[in-house]
Short mmCIF file of C-alpha atoms in Angstrom, two decimals:
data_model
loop_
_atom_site.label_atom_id
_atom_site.label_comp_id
_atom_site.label_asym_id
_atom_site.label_seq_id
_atom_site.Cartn_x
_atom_site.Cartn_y
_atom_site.Cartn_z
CA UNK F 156 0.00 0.00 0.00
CA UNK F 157 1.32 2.96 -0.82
CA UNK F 158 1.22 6.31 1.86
CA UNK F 159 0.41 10.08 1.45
CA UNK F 160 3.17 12.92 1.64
CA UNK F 161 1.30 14.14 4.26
CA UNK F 162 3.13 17.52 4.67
CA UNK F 163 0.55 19.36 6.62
CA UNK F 164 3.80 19.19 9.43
CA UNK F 165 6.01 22.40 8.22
CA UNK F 166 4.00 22.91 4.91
CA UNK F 167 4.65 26.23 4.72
CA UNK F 168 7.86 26.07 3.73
CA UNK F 169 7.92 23.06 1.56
CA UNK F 170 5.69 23.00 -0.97
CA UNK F 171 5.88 23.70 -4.53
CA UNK F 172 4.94 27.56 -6.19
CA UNK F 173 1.56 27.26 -7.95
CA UNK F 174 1.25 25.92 -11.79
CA UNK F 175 4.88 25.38 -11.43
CA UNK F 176 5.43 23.20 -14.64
CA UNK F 177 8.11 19.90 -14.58
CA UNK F 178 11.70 20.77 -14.76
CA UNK F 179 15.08 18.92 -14.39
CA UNK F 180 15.92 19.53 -10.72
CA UNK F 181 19.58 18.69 -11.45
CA UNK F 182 19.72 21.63 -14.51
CA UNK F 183 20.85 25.16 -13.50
CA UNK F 184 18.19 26.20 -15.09
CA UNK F 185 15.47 27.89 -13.16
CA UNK F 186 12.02 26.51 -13.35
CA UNK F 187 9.02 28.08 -15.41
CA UNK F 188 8.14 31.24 -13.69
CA UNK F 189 10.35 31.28 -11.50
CA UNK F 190 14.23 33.41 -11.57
CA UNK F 191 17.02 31.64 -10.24
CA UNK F 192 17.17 34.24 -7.20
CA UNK F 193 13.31 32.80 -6.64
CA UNK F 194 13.87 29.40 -7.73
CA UNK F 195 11.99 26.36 -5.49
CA UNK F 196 14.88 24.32 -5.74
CA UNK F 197 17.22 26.23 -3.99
CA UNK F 198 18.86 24.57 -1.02
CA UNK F 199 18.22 27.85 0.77
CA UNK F 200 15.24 30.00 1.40
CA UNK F 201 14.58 32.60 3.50
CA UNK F 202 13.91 30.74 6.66
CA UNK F 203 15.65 27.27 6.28
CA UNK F 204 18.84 25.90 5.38
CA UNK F 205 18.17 22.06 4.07
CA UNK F 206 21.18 19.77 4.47
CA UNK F 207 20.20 17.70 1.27
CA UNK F 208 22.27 14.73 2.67
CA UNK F 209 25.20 13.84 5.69
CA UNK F 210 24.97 11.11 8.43
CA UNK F 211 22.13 13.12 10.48
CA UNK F 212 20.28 13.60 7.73
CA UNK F 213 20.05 9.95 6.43
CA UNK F 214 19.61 8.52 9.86
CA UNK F 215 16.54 10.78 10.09
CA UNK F 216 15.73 8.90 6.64
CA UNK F 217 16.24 5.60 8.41
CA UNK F 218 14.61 6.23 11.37
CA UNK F 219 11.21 6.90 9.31
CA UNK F 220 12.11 3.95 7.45
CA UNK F 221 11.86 2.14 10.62
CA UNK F 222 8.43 3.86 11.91
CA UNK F 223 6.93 3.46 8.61
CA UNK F 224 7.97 -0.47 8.51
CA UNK F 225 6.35 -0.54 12.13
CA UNK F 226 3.45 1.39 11.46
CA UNK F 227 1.69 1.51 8.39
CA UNK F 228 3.71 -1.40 7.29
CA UNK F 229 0.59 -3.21 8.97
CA UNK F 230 -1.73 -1.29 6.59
CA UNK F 231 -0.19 -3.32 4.16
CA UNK F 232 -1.38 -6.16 5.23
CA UNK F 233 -5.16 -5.74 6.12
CA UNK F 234 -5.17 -9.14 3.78
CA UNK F 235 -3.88 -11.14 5.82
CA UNK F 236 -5.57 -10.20 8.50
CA UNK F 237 -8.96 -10.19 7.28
CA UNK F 238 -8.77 -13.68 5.26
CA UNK F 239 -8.05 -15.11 9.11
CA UNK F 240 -10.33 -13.21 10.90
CA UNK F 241 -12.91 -14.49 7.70
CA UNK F 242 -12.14 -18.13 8.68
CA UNK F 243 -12.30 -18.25 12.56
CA UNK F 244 -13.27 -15.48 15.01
CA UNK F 245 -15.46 -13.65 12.76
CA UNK F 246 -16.69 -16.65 10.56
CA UNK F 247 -20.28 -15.80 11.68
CA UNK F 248 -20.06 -12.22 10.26
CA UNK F 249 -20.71 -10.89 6.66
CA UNK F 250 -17.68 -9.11 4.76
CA UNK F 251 -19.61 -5.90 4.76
CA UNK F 252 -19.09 -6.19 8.80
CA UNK F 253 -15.86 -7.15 8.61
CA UNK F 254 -14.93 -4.64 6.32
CA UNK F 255 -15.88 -1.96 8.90
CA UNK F 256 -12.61 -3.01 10.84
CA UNK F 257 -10.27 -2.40 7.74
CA UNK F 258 -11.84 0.81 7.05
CA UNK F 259 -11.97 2.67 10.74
CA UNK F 260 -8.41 1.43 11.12
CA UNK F 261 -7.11 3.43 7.55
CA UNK F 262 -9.64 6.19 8.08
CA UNK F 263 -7.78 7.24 11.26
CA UNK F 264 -4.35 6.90 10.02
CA UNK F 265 -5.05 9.17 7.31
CA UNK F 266 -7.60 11.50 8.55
CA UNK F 267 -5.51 11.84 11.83
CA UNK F 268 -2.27 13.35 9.83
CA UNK F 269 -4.33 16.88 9.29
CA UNK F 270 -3.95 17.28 13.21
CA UNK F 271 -1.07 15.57 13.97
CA UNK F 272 0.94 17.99 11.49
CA UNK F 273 0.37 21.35 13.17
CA UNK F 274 1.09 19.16 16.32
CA UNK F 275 4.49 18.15 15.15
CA UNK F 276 5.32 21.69 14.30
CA UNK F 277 4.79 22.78 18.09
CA UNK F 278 6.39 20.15 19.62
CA UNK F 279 8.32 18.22 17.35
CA UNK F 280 8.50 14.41 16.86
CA UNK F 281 9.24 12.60 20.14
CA UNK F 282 5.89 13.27 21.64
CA UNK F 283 4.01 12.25 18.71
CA UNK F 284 6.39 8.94 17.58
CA UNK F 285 6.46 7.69 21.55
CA UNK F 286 3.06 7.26 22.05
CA UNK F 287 1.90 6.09 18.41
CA UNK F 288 4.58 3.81 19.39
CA UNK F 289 2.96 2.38 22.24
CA UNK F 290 -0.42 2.51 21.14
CA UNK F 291 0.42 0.14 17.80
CA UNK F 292 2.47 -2.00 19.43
CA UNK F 293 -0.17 -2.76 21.98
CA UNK F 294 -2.47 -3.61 18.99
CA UNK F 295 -0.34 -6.74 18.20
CA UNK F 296 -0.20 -7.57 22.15
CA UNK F 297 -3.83 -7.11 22.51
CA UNK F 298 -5.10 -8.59 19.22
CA UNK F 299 -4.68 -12.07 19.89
CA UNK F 300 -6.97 -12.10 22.84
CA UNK F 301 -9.71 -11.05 21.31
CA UNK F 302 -13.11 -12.63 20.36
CA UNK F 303 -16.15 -10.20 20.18
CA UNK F 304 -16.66 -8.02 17.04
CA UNK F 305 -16.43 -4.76 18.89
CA UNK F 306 -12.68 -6.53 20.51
CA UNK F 307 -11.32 -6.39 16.81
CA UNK F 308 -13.31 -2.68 16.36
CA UNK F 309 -11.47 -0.99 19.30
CA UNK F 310 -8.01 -2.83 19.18
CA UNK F 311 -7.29 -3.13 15.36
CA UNK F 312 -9.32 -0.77 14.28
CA UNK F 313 -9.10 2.24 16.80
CA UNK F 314 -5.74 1.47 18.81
CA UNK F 315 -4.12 0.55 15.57
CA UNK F 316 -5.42 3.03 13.43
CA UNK F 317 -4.57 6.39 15.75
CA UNK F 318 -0.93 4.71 16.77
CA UNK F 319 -0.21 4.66 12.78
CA UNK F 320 -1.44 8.18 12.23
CA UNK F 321 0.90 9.22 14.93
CA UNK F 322 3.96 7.32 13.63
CA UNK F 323 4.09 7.68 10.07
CA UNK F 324 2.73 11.16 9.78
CA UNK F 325 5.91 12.53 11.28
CA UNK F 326 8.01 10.39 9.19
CA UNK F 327 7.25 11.65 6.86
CA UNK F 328 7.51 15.08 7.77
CA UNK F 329 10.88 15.10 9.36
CA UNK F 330 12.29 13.65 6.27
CA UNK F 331 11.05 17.22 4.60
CA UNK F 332 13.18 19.34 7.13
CA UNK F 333 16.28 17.75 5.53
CA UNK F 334 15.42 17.40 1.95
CA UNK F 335 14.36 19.60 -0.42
CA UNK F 336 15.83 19.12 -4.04
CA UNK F 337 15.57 15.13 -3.04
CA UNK F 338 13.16 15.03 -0.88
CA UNK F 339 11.02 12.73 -3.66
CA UNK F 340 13.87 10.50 -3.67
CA UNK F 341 14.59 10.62 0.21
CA UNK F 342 10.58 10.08 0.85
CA UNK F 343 9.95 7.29 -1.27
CA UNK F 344 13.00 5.75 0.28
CA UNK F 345 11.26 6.88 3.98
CA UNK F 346 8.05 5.06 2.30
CA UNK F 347 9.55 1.78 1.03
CA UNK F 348 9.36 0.86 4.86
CA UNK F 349 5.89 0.80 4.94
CA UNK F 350 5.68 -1.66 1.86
CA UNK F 351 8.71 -3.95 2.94
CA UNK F 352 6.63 -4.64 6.18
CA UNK F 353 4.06 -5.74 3.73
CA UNK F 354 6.02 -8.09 2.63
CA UNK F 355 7.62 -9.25 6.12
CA UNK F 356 4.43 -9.70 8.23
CA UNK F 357 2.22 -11.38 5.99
CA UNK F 358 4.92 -13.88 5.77
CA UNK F 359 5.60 -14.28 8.95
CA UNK F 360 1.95 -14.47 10.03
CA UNK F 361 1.91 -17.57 7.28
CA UNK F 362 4.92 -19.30 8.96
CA UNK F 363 4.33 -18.95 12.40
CA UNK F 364 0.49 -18.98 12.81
CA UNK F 365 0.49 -23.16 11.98
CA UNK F 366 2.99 -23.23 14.83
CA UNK F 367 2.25 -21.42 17.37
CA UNK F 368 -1.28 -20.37 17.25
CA UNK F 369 -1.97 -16.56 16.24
CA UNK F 370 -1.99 -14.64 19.48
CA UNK F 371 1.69 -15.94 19.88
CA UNK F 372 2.05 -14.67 16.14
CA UNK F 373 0.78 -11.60 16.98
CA UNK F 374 2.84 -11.15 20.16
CA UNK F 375 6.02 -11.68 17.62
CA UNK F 376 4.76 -8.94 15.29
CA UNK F 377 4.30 -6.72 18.07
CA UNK F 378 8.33 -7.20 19.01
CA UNK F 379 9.52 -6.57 15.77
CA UNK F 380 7.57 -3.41 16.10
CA UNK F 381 8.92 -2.36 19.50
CA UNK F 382 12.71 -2.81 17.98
CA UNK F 383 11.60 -1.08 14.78
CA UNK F 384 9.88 1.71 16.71
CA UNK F 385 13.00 2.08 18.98
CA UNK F 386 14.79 2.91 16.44
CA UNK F 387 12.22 5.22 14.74
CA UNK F 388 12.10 7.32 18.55
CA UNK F 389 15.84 7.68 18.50
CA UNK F 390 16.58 8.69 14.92
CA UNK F 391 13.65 10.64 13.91
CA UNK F 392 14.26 14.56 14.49
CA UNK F 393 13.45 17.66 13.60
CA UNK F 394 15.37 20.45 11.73
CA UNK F 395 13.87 23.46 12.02
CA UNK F 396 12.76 25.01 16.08
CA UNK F 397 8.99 24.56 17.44
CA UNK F 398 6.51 27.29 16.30
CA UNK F 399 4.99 27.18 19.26
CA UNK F 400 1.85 27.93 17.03
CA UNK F 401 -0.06 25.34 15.57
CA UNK F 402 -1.58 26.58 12.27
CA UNK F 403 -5.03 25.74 11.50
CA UNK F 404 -5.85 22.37 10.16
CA UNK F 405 -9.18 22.72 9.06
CA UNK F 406 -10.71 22.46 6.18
CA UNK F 407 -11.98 25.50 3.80
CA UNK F 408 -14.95 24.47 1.47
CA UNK F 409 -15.09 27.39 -0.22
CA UNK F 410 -11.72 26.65 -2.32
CA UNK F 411 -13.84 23.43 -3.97
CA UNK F 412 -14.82 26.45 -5.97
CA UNK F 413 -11.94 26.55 -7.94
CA UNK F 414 -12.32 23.56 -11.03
CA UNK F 415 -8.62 22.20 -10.81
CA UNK F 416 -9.11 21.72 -6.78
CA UNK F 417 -12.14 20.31 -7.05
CA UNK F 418 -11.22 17.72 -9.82
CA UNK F 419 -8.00 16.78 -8.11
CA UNK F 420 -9.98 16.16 -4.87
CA UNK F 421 -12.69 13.77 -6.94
CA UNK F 422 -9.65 12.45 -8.02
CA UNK F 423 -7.92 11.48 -4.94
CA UNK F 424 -11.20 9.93 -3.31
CA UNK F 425 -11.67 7.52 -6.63
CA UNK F 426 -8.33 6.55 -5.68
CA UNK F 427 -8.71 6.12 -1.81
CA UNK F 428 -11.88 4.44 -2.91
CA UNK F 429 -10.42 1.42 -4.69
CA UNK F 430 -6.91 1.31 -3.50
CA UNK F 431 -7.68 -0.53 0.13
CA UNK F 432 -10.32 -2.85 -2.12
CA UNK F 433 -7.47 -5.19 -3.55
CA UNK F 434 -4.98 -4.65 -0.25
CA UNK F 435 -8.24 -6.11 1.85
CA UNK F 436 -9.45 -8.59 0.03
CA UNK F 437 -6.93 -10.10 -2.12
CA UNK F 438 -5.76 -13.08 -0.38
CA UNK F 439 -9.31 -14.53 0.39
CA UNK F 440 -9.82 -14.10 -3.50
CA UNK F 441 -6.97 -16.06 -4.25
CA UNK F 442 -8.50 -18.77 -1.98
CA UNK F 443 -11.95 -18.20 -3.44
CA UNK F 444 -10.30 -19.25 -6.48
CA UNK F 445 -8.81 -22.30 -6.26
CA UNK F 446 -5.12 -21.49 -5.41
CA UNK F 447 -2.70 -22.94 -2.93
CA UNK F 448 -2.86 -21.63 0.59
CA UNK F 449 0.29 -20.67 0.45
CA UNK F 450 0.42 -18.76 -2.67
CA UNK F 451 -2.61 -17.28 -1.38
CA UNK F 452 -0.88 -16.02 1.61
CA UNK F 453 2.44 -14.91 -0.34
CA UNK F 454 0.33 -12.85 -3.20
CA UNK F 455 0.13 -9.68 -0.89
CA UNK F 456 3.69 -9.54 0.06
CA UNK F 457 4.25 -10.07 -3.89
CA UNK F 458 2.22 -7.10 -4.39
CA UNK F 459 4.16 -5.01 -2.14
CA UNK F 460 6.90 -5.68 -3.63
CA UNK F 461 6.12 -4.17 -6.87
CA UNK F 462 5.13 -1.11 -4.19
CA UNK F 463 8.81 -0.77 -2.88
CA UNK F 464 9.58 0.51 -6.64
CA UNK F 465 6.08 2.15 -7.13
CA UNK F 466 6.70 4.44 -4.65
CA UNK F 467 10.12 6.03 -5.22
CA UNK F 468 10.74 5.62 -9.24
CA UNK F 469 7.43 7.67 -10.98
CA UNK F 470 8.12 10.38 -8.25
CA UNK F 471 11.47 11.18 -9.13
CA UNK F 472 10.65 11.28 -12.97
CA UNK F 473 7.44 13.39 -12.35
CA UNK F 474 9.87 16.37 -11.97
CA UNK F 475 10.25 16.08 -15.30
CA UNK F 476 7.23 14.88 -17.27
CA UNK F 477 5.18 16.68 -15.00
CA UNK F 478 3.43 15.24 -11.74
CA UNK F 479 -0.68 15.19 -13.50
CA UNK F 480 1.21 13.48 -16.50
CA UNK F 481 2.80 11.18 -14.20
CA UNK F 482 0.02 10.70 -11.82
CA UNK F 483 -2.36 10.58 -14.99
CA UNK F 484 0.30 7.09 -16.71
CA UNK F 485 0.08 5.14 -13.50
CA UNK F 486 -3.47 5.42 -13.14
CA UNK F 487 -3.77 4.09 -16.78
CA UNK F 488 -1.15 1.37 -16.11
CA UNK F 489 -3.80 0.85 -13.17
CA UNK F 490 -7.25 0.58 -15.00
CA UNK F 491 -5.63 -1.82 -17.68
CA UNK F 492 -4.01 -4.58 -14.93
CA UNK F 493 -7.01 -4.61 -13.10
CA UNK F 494 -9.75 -5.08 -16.40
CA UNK F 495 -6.60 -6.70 -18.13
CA UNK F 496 -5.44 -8.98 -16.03
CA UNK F 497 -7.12 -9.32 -12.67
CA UNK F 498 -10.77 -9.74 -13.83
CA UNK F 499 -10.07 -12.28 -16.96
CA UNK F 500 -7.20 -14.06 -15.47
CA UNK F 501 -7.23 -13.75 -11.75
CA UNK F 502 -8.40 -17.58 -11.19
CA UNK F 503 -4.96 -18.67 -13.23
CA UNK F 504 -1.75 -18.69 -10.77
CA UNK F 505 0.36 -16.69 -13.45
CA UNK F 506 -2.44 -14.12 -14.21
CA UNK F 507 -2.40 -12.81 -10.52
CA UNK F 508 1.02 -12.95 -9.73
CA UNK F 509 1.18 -10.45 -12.54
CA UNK F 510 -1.42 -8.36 -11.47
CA UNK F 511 -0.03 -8.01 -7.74
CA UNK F 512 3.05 -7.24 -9.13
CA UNK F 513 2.03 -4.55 -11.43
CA UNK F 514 -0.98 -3.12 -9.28
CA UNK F 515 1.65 -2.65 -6.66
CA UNK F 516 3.91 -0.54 -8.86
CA UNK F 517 1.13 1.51 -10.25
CA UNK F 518 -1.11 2.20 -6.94
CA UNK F 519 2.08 2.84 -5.22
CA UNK F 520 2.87 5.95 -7.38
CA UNK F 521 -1.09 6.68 -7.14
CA UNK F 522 -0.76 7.70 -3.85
CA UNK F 523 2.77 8.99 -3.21
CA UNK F 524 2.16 11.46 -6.06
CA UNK F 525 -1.37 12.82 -5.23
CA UNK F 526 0.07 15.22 -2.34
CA UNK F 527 2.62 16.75 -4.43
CA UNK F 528 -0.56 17.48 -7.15
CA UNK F 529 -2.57 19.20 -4.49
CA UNK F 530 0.54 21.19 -3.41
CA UNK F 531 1.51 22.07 -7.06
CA UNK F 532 -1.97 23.90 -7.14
CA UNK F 533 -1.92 26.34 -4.10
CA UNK F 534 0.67 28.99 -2.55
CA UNK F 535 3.31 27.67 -0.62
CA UNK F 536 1.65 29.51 2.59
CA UNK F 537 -1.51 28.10 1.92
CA UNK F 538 -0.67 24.43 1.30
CA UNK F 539 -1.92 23.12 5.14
CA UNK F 540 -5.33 24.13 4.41
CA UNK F 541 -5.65 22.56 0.97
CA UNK F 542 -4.44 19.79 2.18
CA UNK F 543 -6.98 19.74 5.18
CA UNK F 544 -9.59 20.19 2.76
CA UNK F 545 -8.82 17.64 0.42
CA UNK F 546 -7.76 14.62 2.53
CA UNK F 547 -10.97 15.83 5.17
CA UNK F 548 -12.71 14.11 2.17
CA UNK F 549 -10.65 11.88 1.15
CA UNK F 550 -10.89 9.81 4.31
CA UNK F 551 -14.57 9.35 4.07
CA UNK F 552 -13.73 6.97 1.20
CA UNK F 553 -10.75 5.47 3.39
CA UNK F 554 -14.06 4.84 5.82
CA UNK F 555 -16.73 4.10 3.20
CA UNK F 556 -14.71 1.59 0.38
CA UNK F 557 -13.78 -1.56 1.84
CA UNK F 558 -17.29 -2.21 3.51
CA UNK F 559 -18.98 -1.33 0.17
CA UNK F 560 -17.05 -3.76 -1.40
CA UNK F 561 -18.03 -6.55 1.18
CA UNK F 562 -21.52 -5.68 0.57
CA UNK F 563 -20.83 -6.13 -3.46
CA UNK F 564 -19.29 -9.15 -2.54
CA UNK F 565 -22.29 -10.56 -0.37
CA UNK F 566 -24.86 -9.09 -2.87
CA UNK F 567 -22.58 -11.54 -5.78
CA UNK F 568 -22.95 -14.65 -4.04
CA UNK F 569 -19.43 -14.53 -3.04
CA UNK F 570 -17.98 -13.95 -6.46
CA UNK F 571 -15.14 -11.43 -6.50
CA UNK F 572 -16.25 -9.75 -10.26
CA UNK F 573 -18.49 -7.25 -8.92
CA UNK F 574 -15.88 -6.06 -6.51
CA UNK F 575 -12.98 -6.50 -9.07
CA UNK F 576 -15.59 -4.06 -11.87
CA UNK F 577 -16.24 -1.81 -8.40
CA UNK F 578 -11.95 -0.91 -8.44
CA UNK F 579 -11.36 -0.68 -11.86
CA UNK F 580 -14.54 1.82 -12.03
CA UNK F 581 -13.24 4.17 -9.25
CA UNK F 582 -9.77 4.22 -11.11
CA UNK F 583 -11.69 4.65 -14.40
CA UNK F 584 -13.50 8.04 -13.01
CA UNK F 585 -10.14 9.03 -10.93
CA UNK F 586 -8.57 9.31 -14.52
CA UNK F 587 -10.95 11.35 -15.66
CA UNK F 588 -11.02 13.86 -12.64
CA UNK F 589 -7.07 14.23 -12.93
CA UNK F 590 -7.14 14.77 -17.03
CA UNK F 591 -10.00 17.61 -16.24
CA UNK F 592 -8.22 18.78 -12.89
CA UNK F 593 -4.51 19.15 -15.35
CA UNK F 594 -6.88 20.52 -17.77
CA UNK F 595 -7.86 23.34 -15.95
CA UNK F 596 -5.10 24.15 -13.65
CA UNK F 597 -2.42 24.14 -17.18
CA UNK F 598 -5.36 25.98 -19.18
CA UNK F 599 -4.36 23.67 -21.63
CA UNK F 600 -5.86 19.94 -22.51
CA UNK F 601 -3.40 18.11 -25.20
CA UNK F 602 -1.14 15.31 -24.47
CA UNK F 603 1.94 16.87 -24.83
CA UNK F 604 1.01 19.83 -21.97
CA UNK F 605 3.67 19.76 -19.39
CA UNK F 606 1.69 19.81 -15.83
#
């Protein structure tokens, strides 16, 4: 699964200058617009000197690496989970009820970064990272003791969901204090974490559940998080002093006024929509279908693995084709490998080994890139509350998509097309918000527009 930039921590002096267009960051040459006296990739503005590299820097980079493995690395693995919980605690509830866990758990970590980023300005990232800490990794040491629907509610879903919010949303953020002319690269190395703990823990919860039941297995994941997060407490700092003044992270309607903003927002919560669809439900398709238990089991940490790439390599070319363009190719790459390949061929072994891996790669850039598009259309100083407003929304369909899906999937019988056609729609109208949302904002709508 692949995480959002959420900069709403220090936005003010990180984002991009509106309708900048895509330039080489490595050229001397300044960016559209822009003089090189004003230019946004300056290592120097007039408040903050960015490093751009050296030990403290990169063991900042590490650090989040480690909270993101901990933290939303278990976002990345809702699969697993919910294909077990399916089976044998909550075998006597529909996957419309089930869903509900999934989707309180993801609507907190991501509606909980617009508050937790003026937070981290005024006090930085130990009191934020400490307790999300101990809050997640009590959601491993709790979950295997429970039995009651409303257990798995509270625990996974509310314990788990505020103690990721409050991890990985200063990750993120402390990586921007360090980086500015790589921060894409430095992020999406900061992000990978997230998706190489999908890969670890569904694995591990294969291996070890068989052996020693799956509170013990739990219990285990919970450890590896403690390390991880110890790590994550130590290394992850800030580089610029407290404010002292959190700015205001709510949201502003009225800007859903202007066509680009709007579009972009439709956008965003098409893609929200479908993207925890496939990342829920995936391995209990591939035992609906026929295939190996195992393979079942290993096809989310497969997909994951195309996310480790997804989320570093279309980020650092969007500098250069433009981030709509870029945003606007992976979503494309997306509607074709899930009509393509995951709703003709999904039954064969091949056929959805293919599709994890390439879903992976192209959701993964879905996600990462979507901040930098709402940045791109806003003043730097103004960049919190757009991003308020937009992911305020956005986490309804965090909330709202995986239990829709369970009730396509009951409605079906149990088949898996209707949920399958349910993705590939939201991606279908996500494309077309993003074309109309580049449309407006470059005030120009052919293929070759730079935006």
């Amino acid at each position: 699964m692949e995480v959002p930039d959420l900069r709403s921590a220090s936005t003010t002096q990180f984002q991009p200058a509106p309708n900048e267009k895509s330039w080489d960051p490595d050229s001397a040459e300044s960016p559209p617009g822009e003089t090189p006296q004003d230019s946004g990739s300056s290592e120097i503005d007039d408040e903050h000197i960015y490093p751009e590299g050296g030990v403290r820097a990169w063991l900042v980079v590490f650090g989040s690496w480690c909270g993101m493995f901990a933290s939303l690395g278990i976002a990345n693995t809702l699969a697993s989970f919910e294909a077990y919980f399916s089976r044998n605690q909550l075998a006597s509830y529909s996957p419309g009820q089930i869903g509900w866990i999934f989707s309180i758990y993801a609507f907190l970590s991501f509606a909980g970064g617009i508050y937790i980023g003026p937070l981290f300005d005024v006090y930085g990232p130990f009191w934020l990272v400490f307790p999300g800490s101990v809050l997640a990794v009590l959601d491993m040491f709790l979950l295997g003791v429970c039995t009651e629907y409303w257990h798995f509610i509270i625990v996974f879903g509310v314990l788990g969901g505020l103690g990721t919010a409050l991890v990985f949303t200063p990750s993120i953020a402390a990586v921007s204090h360090f980086f500015h002319r790589r921060r894409g690269n430095a992020t999406g190395i900061a992000a990978g974490g997230a998706a190489f703990g999908g890969i670890v823990y569904p694995l591990l919860l294969q291996s070890l559940i068989p052996k020693i039941g799956f509170a013990w297995a739990t219990r285990i994941l919970g450890f590896i998080m403690l390390f991880l997060s110890i790590i994550a407490i130590l290394l992850i700092k800030a580089n610029i002093q407290p404010s002292h003044k959190a700015t205001s992270p709510h949201p502003d309607i009225k800007i859903l006024r202007q066509p680009a903003f709007l579009m972009t927002v439709i956008g965003c919560f098409l893609l929200e929509w479908a993207l925890f669809v496939p990342l829920t439900y995936i391995t209990s398709y591939a035992l609906k279908e026929g295939h190996a238990e195992a393979f079942s089991y290993q096809i989310l940490p497969i997909l994951c693995a195309g996310s480790v790439f997804g989320r570093w390599l279309p980020g650092l070319y969007s500098d250069r084709i433009g981030r709509y363009n870029c945003s606007l190719l992976m979503i494309i790459l997306t509607i074709v490998c899930v009509f393509g390949i995951w709703l003709p061929f999904g039954s064969n072994t091949a056929g959805l080994a293919i599709f994890a891996v390439i879903f992976g790669f192209a959701s993964g850039s879905n996600i990462s890139l979507t901040p930098v598009c709402v940045g791109q259309l806003c003043e730097t100083k103004d960049y919190g509350r757009y991003y308020a407003t937009c992911y305020t929304i956005v986490s309804i369909g965090c909330l709202t998509g995986v239990p829709i899906a369970g009730e396509i999937l009951e409605r079906c019988g149990g088949e898996y097309w209707g949920l399958i056609v349910f993705t590939g729609a939201c991606y279908v109208g996500a494309f077309g918000a993003f074309y109309m949302a580049r449309g407006f904002a470059a005030r120009g709508w052919g293929i070759w527009v730079k935006y």
